[in-house]
mmCIF file of C-alpha atoms in Angstrom:
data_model
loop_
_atom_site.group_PDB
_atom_site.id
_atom_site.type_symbol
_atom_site.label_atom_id
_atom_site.label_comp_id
_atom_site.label_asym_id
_atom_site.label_seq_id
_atom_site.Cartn_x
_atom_site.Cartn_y
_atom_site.Cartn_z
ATOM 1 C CA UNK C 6 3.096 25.391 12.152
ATOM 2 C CA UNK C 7 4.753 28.655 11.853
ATOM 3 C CA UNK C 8 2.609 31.409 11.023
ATOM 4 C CA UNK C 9 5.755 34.211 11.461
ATOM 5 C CA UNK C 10 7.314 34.449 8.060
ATOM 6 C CA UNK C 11 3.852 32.530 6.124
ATOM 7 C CA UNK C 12 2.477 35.983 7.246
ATOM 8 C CA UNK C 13 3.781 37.514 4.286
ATOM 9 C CA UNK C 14 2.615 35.160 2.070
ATOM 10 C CA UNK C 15 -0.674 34.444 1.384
ATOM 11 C CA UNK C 16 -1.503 32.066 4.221
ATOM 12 C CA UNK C 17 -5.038 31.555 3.715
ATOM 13 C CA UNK C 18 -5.802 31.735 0.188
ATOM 14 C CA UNK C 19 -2.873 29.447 -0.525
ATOM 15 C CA UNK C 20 -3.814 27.038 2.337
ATOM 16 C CA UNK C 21 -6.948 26.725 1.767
ATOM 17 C CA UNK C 22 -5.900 25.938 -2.073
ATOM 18 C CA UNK C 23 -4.854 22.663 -0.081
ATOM 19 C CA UNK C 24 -1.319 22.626 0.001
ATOM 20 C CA UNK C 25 1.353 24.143 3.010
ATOM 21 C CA UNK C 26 4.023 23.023 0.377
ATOM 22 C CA UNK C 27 2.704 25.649 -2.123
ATOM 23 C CA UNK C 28 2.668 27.988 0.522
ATOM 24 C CA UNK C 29 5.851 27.588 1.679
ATOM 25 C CA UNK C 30 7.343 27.259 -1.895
ATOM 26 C CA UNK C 31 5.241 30.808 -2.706
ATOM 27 C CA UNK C 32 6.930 32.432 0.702
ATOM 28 C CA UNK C 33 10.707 31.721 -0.309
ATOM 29 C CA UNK C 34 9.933 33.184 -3.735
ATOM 30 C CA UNK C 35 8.403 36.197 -2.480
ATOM 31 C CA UNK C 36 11.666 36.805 -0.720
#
């Protein structure tokens, strides 16, 4: 799905959370 940028983020505590948006939405922020 993309795992290039998500790396930064926290992948697999938020995805396992249950939600890619969150993830995603958490990413941009951290920029």
């Amino acid at each position: 799905m993309g795992k290039d940028r998500d790396d930064i983020c926290l992948w697999s505590d938020r995805q396992i959370l249950g939600g890619l948006e969150l993830l995603r939405a958490t990413c941009f922020e951290f920029r």
